CSV table of C-alpha atoms in Angstrom, one decimal:
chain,number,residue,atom,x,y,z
A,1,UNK,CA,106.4,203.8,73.6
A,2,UNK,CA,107.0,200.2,72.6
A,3,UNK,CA,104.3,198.1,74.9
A,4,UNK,CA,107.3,195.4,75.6
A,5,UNK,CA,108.9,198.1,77.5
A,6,UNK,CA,107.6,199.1,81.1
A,7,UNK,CA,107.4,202.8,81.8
A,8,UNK,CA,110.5,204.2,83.7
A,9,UNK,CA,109.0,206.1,86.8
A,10,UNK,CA,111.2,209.1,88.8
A,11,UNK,CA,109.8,209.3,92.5
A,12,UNK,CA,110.8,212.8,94.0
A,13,UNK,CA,109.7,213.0,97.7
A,14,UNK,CA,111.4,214.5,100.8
A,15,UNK,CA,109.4,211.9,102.7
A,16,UNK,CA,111.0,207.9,102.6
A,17,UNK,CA,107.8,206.9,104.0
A,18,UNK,CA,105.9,208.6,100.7
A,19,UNK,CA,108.7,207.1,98.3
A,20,UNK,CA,108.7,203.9,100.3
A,21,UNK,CA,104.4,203.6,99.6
A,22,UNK,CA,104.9,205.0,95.6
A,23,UNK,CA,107.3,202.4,94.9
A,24,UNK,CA,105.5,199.4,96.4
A,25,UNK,CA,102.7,200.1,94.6
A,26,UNK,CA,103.8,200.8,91.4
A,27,UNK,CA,106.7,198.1,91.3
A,28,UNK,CA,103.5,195.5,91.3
A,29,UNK,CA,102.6,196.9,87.6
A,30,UNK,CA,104.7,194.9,85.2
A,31,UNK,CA,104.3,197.2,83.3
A,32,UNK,CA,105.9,200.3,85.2
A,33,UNK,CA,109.3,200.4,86.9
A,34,UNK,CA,110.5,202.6,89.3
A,35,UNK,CA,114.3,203.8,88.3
A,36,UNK,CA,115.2,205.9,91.2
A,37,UNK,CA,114.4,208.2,94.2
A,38,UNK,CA,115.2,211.8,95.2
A,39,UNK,CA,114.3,213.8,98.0
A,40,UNK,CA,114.8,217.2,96.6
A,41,UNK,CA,115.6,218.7,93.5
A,42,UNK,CA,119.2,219.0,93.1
A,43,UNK,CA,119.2,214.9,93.8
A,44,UNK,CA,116.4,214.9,91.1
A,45,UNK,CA,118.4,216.7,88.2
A,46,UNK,CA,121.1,214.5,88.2
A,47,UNK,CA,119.0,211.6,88.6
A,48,UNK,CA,117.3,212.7,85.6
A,49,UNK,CA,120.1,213.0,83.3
A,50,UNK,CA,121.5,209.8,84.0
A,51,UNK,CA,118.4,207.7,84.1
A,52,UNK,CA,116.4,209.5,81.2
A,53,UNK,CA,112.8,208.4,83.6
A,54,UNK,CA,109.3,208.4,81.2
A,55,UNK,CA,106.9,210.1,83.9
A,56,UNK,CA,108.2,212.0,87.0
A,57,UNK,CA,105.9,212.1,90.6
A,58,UNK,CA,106.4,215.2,92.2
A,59,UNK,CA,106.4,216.9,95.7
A,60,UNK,CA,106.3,220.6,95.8
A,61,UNK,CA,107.3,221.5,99.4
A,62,UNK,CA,111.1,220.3,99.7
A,63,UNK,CA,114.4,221.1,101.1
A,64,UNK,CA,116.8,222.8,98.9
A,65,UNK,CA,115.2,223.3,95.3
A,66,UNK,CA,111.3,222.9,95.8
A,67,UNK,CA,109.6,220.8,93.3
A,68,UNK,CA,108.4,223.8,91.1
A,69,UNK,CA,111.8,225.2,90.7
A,70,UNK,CA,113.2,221.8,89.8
A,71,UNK,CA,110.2,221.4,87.5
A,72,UNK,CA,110.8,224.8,85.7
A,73,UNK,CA,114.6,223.9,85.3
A,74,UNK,CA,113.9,220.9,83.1
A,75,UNK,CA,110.3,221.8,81.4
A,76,UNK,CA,111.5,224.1,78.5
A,77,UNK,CA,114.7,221.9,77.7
A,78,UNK,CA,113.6,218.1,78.3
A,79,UNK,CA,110.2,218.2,78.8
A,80,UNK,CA,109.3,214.9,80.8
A,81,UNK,CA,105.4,213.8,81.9
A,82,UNK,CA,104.9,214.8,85.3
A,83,UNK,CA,102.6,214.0,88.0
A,84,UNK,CA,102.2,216.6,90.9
A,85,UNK,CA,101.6,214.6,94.1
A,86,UNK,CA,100.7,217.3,97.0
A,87,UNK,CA,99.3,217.5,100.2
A,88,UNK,CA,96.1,219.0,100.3
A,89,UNK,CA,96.9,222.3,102.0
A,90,UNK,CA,95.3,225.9,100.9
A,91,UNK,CA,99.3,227.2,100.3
A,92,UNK,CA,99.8,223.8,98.0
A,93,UNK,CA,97.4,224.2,95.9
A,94,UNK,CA,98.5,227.1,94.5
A,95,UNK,CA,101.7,226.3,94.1
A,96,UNK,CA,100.5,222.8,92.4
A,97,UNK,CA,98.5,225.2,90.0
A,98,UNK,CA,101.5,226.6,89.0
A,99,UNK,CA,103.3,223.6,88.9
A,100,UNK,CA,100.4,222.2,86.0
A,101,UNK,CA,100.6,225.8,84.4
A,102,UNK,CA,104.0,225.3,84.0
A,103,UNK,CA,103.9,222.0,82.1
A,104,UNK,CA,103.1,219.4,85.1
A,105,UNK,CA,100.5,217.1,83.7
A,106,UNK,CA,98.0,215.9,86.4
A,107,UNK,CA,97.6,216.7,90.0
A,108,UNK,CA,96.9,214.3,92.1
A,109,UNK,CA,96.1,214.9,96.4
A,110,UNK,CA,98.2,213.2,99.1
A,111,UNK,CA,95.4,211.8,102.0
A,112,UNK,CA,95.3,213.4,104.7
A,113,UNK,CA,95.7,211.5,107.8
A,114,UNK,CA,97.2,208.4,108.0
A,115,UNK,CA,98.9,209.0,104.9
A,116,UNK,CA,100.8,206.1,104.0
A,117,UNK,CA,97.2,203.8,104.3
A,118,UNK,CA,95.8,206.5,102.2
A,119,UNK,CA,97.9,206.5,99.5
A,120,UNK,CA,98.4,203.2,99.2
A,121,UNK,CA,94.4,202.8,98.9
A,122,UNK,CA,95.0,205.5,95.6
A,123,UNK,CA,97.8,203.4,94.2
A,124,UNK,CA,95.6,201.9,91.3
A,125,UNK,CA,94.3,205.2,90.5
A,126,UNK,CA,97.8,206.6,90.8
A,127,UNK,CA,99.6,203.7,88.5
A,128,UNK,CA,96.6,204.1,86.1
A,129,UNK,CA,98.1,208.1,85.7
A,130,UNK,CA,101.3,207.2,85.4
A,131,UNK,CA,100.0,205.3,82.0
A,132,UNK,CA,98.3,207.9,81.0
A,133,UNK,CA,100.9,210.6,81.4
A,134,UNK,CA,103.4,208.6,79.8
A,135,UNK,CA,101.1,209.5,76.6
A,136,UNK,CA,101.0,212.7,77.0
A,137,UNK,CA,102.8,215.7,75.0
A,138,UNK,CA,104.8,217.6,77.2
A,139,UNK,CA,105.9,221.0,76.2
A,140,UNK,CA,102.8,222.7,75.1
A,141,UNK,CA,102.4,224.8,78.0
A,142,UNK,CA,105.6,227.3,76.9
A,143,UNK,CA,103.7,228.2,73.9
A,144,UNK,CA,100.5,229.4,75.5
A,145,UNK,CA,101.7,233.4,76.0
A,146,UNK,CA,102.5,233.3,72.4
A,147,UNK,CA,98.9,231.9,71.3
A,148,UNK,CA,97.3,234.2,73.6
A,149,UNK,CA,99.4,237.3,72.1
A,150,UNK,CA,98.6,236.7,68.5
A,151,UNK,CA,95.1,235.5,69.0
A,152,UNK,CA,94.6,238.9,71.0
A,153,UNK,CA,96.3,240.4,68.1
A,154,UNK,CA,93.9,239.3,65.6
A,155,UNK,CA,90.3,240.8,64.9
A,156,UNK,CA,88.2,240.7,68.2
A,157,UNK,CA,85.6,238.0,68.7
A,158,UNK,CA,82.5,239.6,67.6
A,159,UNK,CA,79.4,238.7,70.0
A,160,UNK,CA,76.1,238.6,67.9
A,161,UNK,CA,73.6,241.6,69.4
A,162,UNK,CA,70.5,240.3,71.4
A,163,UNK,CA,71.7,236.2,72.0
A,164,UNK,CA,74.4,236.5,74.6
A,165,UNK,CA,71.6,236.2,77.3
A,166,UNK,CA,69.8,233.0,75.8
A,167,UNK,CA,72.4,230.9,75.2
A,168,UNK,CA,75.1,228.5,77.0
A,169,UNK,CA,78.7,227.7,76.3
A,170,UNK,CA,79.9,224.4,77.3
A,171,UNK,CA,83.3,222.9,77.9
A,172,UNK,CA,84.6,219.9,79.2
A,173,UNK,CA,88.8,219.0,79.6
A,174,UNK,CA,91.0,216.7,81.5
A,175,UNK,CA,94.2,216.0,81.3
A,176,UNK,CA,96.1,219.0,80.1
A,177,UNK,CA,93.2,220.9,80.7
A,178,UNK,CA,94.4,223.4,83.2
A,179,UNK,CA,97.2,224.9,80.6
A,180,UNK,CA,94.1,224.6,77.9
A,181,UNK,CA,91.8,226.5,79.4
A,182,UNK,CA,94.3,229.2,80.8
A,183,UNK,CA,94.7,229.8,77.1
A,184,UNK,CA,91.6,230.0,75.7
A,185,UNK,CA,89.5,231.5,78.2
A,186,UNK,CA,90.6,234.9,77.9
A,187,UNK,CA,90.1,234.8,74.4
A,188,UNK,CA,86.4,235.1,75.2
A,189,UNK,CA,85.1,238.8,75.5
A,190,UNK,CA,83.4,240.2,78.5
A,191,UNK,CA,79.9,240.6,76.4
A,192,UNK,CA,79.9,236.5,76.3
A,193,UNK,CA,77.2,234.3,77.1
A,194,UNK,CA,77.6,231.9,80.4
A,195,UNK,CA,80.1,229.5,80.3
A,196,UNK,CA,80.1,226.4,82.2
A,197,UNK,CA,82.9,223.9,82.7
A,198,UNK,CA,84.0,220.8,84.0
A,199,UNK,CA,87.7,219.9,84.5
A,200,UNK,CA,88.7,217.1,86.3
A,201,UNK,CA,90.7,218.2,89.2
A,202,UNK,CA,90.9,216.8,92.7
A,203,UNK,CA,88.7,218.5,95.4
A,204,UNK,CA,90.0,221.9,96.7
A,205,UNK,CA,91.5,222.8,94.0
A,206,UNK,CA,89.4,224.4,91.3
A,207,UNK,CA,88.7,227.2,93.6
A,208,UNK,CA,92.0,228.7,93.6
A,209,UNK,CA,92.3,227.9,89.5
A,210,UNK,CA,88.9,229.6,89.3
A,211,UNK,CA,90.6,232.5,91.1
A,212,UNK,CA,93.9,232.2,89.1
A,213,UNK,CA,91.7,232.5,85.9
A,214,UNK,CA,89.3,235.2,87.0
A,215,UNK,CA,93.0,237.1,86.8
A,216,UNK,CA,93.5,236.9,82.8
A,217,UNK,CA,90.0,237.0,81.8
A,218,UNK,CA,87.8,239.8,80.3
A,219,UNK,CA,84.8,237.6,82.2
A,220,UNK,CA,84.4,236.9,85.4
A,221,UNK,CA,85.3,233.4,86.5
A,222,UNK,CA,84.1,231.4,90.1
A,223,UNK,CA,84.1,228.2,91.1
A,224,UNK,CA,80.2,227.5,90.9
A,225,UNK,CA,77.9,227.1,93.6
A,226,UNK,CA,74.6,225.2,93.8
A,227,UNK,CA,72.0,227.5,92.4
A,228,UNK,CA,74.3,229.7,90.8
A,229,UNK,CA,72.7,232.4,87.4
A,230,UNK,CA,74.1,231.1,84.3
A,231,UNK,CA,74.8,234.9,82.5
A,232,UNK,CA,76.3,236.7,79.7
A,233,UNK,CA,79.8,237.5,81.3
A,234,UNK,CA,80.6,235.0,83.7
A,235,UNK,CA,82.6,231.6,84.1
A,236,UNK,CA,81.3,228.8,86.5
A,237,UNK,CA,83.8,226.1,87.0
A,238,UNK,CA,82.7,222.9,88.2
A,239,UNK,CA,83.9,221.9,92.0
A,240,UNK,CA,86.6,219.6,91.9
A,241,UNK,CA,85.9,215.9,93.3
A,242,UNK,CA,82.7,215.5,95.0
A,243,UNK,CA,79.7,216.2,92.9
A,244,UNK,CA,78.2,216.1,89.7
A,245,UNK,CA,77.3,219.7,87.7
A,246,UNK,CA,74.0,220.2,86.0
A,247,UNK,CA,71.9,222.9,83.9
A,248,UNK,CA,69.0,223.6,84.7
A,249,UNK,CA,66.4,225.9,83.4
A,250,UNK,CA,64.2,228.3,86.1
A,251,UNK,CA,62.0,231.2,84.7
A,252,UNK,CA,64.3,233.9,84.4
A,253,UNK,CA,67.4,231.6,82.3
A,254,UNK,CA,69.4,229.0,83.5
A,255,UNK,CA,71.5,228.2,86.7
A,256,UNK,CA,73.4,225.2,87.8
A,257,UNK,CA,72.4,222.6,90.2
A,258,UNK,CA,75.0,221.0,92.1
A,259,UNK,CA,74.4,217.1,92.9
A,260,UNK,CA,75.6,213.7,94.5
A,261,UNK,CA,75.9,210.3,92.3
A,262,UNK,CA,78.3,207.9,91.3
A,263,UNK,CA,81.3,208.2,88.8
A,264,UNK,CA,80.5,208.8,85.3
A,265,UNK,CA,83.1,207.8,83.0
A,266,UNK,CA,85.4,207.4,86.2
A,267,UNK,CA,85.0,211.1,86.9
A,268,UNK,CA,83.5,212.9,89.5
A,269,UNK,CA,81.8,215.9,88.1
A,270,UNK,CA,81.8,214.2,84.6
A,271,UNK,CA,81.8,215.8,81.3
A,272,UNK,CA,78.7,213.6,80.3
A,273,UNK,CA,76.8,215.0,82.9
A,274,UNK,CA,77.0,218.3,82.3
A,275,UNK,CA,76.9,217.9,78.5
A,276,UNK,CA,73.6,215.8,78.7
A,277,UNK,CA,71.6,218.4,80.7
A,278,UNK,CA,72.7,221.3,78.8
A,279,UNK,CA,71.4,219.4,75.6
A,280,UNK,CA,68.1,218.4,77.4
A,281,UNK,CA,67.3,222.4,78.8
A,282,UNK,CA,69.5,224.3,75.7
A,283,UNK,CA,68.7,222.6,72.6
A,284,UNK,CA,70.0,224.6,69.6
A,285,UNK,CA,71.0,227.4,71.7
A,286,UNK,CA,74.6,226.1,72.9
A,287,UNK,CA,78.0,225.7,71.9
A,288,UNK,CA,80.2,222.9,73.6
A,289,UNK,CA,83.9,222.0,73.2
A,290,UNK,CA,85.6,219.0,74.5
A,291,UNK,CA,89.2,220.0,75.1
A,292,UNK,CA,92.3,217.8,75.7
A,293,UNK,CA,92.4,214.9,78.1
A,294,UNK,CA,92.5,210.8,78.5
A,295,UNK,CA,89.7,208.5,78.0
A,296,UNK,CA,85.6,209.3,77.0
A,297,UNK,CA,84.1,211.7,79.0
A,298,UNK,CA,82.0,214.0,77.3
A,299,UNK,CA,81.6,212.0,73.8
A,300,UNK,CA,78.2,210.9,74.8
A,301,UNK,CA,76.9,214.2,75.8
A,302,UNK,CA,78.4,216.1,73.4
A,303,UNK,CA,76.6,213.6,70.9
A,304,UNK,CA,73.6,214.7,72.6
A,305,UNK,CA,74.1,218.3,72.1
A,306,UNK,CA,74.8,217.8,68.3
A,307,UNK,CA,71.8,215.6,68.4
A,308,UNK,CA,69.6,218.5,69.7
A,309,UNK,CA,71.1,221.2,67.3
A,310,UNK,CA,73.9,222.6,68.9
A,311,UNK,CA,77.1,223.7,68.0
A,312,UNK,CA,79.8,220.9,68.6
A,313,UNK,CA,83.8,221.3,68.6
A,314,UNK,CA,86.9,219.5,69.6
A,315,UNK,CA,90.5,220.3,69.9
A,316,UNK,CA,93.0,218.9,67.8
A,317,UNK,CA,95.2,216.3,68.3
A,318,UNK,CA,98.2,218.7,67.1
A,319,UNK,CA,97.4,221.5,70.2
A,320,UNK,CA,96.0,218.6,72.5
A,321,UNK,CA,98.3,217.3,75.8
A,322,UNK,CA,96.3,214.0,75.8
A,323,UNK,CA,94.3,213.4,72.7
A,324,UNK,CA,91.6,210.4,74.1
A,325,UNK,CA,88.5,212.7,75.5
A,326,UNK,CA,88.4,214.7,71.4
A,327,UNK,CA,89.6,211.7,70.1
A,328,UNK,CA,86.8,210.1,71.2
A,329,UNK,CA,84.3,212.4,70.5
A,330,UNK,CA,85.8,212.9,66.7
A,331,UNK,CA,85.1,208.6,66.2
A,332,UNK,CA,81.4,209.0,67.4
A,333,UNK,CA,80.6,211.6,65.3
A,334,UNK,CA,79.9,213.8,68.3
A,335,UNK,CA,82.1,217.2,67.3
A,336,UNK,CA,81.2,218.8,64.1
A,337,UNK,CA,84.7,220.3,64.0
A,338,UNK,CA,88.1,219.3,65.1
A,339,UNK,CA,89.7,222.8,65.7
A,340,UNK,CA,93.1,224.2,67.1
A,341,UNK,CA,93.1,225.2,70.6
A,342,UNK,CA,93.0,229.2,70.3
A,343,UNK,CA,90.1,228.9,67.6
A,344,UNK,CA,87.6,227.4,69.4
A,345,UNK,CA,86.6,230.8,71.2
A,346,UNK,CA,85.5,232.3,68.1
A,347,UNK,CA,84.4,228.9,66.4
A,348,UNK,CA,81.9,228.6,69.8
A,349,UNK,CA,80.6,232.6,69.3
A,350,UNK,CA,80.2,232.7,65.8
A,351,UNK,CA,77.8,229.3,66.2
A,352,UNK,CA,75.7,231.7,67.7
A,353,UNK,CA,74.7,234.0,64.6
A,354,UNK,CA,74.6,230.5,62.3
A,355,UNK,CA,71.8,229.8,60.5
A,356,UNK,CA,69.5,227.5,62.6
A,357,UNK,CA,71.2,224.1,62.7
A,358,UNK,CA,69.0,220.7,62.2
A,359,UNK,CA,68.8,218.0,64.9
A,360,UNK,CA,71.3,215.5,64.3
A,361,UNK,CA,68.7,212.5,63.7
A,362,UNK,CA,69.2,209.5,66.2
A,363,UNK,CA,70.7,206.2,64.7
């Protein structure tokens, strides 16, 4: 998208006061311009056509077509970036989960209480996605049954005898992460070692994607808890929003340790975080994969994992929503391999019955 040009912005909310409080705040960017309003999704469609928008924000609960349906309608023919903006209720949140699954690209949570102050507090953070979905490749999301069906189809992933229990899979995704990892997790069999995740998602949601997931997958999947066993056969998914995720070794294997601190990287668990205790307690006995989404998070500490002798991959830019977090990761030399999505399963299993790898030596 030519830089000259500011980025066309859709609002669709039932609620002037929410539409009123978007466009203020994004109408200061010079570089983003709001081209129209709609409070359902019938207004929304034919605003669509005739204004051709860049990025779409999007409320789920309204009258006439809801927000997913109108969604839906438009994905699989003109795919457009879109921003789920929902209130934080239990019913929402599945539905915004659906919404993402579908194609949406982020998710962000309306306040609650006093919402108009609130979201006008978030409108930096909320112009800054805008940007950043405007980059993204819409699209991908219709294509994950079919990479799921022939990747099932294909020779199982083979789990070497005797490690499963001794080592650690890492992953870290943003952006275009939800769609990611509801493709490639079930590609994992039950037998596998722990996996632990962070994906950037607003608080209160990864517990129902955790549940969505645990659905599909041959393992079982939770949102993880402070102290929680790192084993062969289950998922632990990072809570959304409030605190950092960390592995940590006790006598009988590993579990994770939920704590408070700052941003990393502008994210709340971080990538980085996770990534640089798993190097610290794991050394050569991890795999890690940094999957699609914007900016750096996870470069660093997947350098560190690489550095201590694990096994490091990223996803391509061809299978990636938003290429920045692999991207970034490629340029510091911190993923050995840049890999399609549905490969990196088996890419991250097979590490485990490689010959020992060296330490990558420090600059």
């Amino acid at each position: 998208m030519p830089s000259s040009q500011p980025i066309r912005v859709l609002i669709v909310d039932d609620s002037a006061m929410i539409r009123r409080v978007l466009a203020m705040g994004i109408d200061r960017e010079p570089d983003l311009e709001v081209v129209g309003f709609a409070s359902n999704g019938e207004q929304a469609l034919d605003l669509m056509q005739r204004m051709r928008p860049d990025v779409i924000t999007l409320d789920l609960e309204m009258p006439s077509m809801d927000g997913l349906t109108f969604m839906r309608s438009y994905m699989k023919s003109t795919p457009i970036p879109t921003i789920v903006i929902s209130s934080a209720t239990t019913g929402n949140r599945s539905v915004a989960l659906q919404a993402v699954e579908a194609g949406a690209v982020d998710i962000i949570s309306k306040p609650q209480g006093g919402t108009n102050i609130g979201l006008a507090s978030m409108m930096v953070d909320v112009c800054q996605r805008i940007r950043e979905a405007a980059t993204a490749k819409t699209g991908l999301a219709s294509n994950k049954s079919r990479v799921i069906a022939e990747a099932l189809g294909a020779a199982p992933i083979q789990v070497p005898a005797g490690r499963a229990a001794s080592w650690v899979h890492a992953i870290g995704a943003s952006t275009g992460g939800i769609q990611a990892l509801s493709t490639m997790l079930p590609l994992f069999p039950a037998n596998s070692p722990g996996v632990v995740i962070v994906q950037h998602m607003p608080e209160g949601f990864t517990a129902s994607f955790a549940a969505r997931l645990n659905t599909i997958c041959p393992m079982d999947v939770r949102e993880a808890k402070d102290g929680d066993i790192v084993q062969p056969g289950r998922i632990l998914l990072a809570p959304g929003g409030t605190r950092h995720m960390m592995l940590v070794r006790f006598s009988m294997g590993y579990r994770v340790s939920l704590i408070d601190g700052d941003p990393v990287c502008y994210s709340r668990p971080s990538v980085d975080v996770l990534f640089h205790s798993v190097a610290k307690e794991c050394g050569r006995r991890c795999s890690a994969s940094i999957l699609t989404g914007m900016g750096r998070d996870g470069a660093e500490g997947m350098l560190s994992i690489r550095r201590a002798g694990g096994a490091t991959f990223a996803q391509n830019e061809a299978t990636c929503v938003v290429y920045g977090m692999p991207q970034a990761a490629h340029q510091m030399g911190a993923a050995s391999k840049m890999l399609p999505l549905e490969d990196i399963p088996a890419a991250m299993t097979h590490a485990m019955g490689a010959p020992v790898r060296p330490s990558l030596k420090q600059p």
